Coordinates of N, CA and C in Angstrom, one line a residue:
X1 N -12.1 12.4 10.5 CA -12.2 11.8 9.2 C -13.4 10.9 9.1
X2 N -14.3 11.2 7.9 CA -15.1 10.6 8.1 C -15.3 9.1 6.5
X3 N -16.4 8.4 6.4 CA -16.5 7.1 5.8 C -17.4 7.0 5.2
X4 N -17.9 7.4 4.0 CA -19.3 7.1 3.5 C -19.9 6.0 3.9
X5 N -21.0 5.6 3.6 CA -21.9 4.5 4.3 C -21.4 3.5 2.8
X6 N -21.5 4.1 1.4 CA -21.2 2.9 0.7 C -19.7 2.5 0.9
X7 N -18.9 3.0 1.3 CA -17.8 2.6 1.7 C -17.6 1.6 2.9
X8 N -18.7 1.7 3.9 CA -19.0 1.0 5.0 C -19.2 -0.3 4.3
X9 N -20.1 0.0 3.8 CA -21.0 -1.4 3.3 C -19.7 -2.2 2.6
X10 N -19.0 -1.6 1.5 CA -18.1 -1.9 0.8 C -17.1 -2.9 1.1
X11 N -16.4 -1.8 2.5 CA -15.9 -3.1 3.9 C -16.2 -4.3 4.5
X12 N -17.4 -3.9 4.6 CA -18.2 -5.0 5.3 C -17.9 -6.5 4.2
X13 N -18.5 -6.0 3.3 CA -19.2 -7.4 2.4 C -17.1 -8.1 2.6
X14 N -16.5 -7.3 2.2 CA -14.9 -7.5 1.7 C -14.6 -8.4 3.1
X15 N -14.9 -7.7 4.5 CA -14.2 -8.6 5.4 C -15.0 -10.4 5.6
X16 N -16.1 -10.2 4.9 CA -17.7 -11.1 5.1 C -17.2 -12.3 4.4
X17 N -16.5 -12.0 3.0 CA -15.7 -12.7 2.0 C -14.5 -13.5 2.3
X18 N -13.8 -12.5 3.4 CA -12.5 -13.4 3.6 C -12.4 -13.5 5.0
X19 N -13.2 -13.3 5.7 CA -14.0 -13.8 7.3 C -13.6 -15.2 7.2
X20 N -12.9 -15.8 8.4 CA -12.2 -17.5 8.3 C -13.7 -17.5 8.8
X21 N -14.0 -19.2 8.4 CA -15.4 -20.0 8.7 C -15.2 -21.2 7.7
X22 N -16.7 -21.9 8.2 CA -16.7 -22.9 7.5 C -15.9 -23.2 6.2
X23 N -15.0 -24.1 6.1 CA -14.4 -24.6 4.5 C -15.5 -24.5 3.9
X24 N -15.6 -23.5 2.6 CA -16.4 -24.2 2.0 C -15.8 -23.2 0.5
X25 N -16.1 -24.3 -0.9 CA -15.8 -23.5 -2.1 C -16.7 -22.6 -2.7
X26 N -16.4 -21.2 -2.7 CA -17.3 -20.5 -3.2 C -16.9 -19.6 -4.3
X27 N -17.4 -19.1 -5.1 CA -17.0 -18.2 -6.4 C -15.9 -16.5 -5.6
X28 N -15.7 -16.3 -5.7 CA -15.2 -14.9 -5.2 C -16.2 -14.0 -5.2
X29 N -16.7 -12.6 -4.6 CA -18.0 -11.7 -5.2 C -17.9 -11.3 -6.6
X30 N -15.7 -11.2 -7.1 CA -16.5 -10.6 -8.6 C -16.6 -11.8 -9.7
X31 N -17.3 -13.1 -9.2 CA -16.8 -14.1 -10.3 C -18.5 -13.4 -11.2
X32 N -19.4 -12.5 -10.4 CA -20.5 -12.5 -11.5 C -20.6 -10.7 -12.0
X33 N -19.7 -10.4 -11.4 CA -19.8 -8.7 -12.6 C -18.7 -8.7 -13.4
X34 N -19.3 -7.6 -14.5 CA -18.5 -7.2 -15.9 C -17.3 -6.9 -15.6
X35 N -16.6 -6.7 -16.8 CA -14.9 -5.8 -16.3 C -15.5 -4.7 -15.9
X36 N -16.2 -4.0 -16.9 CA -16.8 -2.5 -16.7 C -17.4 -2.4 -15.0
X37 N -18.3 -3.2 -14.8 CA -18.7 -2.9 -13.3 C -17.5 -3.1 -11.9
X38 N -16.3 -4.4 -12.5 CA -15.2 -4.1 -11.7 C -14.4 -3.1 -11.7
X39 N -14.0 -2.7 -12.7 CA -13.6 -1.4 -12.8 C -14.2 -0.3 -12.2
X40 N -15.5 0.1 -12.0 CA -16.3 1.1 -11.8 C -16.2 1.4 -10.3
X41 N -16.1 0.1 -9.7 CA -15.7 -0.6 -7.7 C -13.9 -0.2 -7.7
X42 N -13.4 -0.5 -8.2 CA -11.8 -0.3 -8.0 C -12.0 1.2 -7.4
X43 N -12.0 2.1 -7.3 CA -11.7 3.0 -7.0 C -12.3 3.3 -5.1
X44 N -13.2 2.5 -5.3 CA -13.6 2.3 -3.9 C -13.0 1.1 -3.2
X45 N -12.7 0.3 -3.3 CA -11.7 -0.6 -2.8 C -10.7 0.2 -2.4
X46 N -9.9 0.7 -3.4 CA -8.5 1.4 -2.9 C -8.8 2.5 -1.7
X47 N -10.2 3.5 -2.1 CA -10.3 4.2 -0.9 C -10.4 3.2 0.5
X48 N -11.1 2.5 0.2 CA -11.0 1.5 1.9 C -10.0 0.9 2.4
X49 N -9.0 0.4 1.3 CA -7.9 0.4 1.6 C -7.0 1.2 2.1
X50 N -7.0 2.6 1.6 CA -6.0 3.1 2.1 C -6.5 3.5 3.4
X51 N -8.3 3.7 3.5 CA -8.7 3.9 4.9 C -8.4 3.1 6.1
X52 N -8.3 2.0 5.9 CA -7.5 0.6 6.9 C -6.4 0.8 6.8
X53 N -5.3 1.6 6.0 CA -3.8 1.6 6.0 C -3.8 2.9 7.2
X54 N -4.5 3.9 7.0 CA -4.1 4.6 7.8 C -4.7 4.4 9.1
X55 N -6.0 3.8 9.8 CA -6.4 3.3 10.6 C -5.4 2.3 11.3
X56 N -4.5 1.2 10.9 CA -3.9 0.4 11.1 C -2.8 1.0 11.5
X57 N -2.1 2.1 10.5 CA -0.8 2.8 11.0 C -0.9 3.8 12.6
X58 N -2.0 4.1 12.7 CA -3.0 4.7 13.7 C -2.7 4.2 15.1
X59 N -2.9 2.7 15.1 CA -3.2 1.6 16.3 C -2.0 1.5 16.5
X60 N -1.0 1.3 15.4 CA 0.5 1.0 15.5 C 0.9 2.2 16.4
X61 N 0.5 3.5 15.7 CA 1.2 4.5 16.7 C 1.1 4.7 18.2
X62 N -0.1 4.5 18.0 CA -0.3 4.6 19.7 C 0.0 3.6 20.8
X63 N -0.1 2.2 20.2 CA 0.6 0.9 20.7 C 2.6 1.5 21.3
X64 N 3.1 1.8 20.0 CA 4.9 2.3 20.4 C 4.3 3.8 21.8
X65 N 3.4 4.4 21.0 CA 3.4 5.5 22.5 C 3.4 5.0 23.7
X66 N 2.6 4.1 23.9 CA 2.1 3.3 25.2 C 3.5 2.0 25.4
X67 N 4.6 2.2 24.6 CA 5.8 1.1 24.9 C 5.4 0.2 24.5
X68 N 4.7 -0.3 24.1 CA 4.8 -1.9 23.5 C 6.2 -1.7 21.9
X69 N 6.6 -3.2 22.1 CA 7.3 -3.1 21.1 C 7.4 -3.6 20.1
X70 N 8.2 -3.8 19.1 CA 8.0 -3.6 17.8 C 8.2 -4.9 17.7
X71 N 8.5 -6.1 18.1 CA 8.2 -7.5 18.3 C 7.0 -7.6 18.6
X72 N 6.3 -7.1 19.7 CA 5.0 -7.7 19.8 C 4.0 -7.2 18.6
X73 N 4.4 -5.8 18.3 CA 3.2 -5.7 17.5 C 3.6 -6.4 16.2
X74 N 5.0 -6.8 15.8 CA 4.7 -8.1 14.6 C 4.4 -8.9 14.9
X75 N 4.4 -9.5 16.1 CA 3.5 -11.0 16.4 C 2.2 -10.9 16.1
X76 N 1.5 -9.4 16.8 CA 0.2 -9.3 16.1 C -0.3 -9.5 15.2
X77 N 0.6 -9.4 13.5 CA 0.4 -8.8 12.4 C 0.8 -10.1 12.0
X78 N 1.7 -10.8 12.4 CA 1.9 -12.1 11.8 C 2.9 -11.8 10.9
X79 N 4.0 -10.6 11.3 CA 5.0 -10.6 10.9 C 6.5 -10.2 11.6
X80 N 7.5 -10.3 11.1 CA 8.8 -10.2 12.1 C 8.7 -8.8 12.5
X81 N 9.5 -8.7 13.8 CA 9.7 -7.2 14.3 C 10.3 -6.5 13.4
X82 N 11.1 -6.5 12.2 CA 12.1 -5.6 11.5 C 10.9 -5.5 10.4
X83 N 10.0 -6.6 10.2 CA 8.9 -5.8 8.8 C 8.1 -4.8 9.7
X84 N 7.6 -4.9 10.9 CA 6.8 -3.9 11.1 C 7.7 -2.5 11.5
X85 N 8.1 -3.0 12.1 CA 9.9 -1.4 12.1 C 10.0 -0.9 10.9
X86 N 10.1 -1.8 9.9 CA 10.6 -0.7 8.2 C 8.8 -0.3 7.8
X87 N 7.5 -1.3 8.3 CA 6.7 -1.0 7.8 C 6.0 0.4 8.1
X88 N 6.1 0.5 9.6 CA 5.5 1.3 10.7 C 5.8 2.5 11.1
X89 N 7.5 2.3 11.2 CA 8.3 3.8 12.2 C 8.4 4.8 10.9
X90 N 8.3 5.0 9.6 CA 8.3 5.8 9.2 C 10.4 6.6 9.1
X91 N 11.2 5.1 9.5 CA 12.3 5.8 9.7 C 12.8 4.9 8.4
X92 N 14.2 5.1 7.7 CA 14.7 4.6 6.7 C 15.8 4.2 7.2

């Protein structure tokens, strides 16, 4: 599976934005484009998103192959073992 480069980039700036660091108050990136030009980016957001959902569900899988369990990998995630179990296992 592969990632376009503007999608790279896309990532990038997004993690750059909510990267913990210095307190400091800053505008968000879209406090200076149009609706039209946010709109025009929505569609690439969601592609990166869903590319980190399935990247993420990825790590998850192979983490339960290797035995780790479904406690630890919610402590990872910074949530309880039963959200990552209903999030993760794919079981209902």
């Amino acid at each position: 599976m592969n990632i376009c480069t503007e999608c790279v980039d896309l990532a990038a700036s997004i993690v750059a934005e909510y990267r913990p660091g210095p307190t400091e108050l800053r505008m968000p990136m879209w406090g200076k484009l149009s609706d039209a030009e946010m709109l025009e980016r929505l569609p690439r957001v969601v592609a990166v998103a869903d590319q980190v959902e399935a990247d993420l569900r990825m790590w998850v899988t192979e983490l339960r192959r290797r035995g780790v369990t479904w406690a630890r990998i919610g402590r990872a995630l910074g949530i309880t073992r039963q959200s990552a179990w209903e999030r993760f296992s794919g079981e209902e």
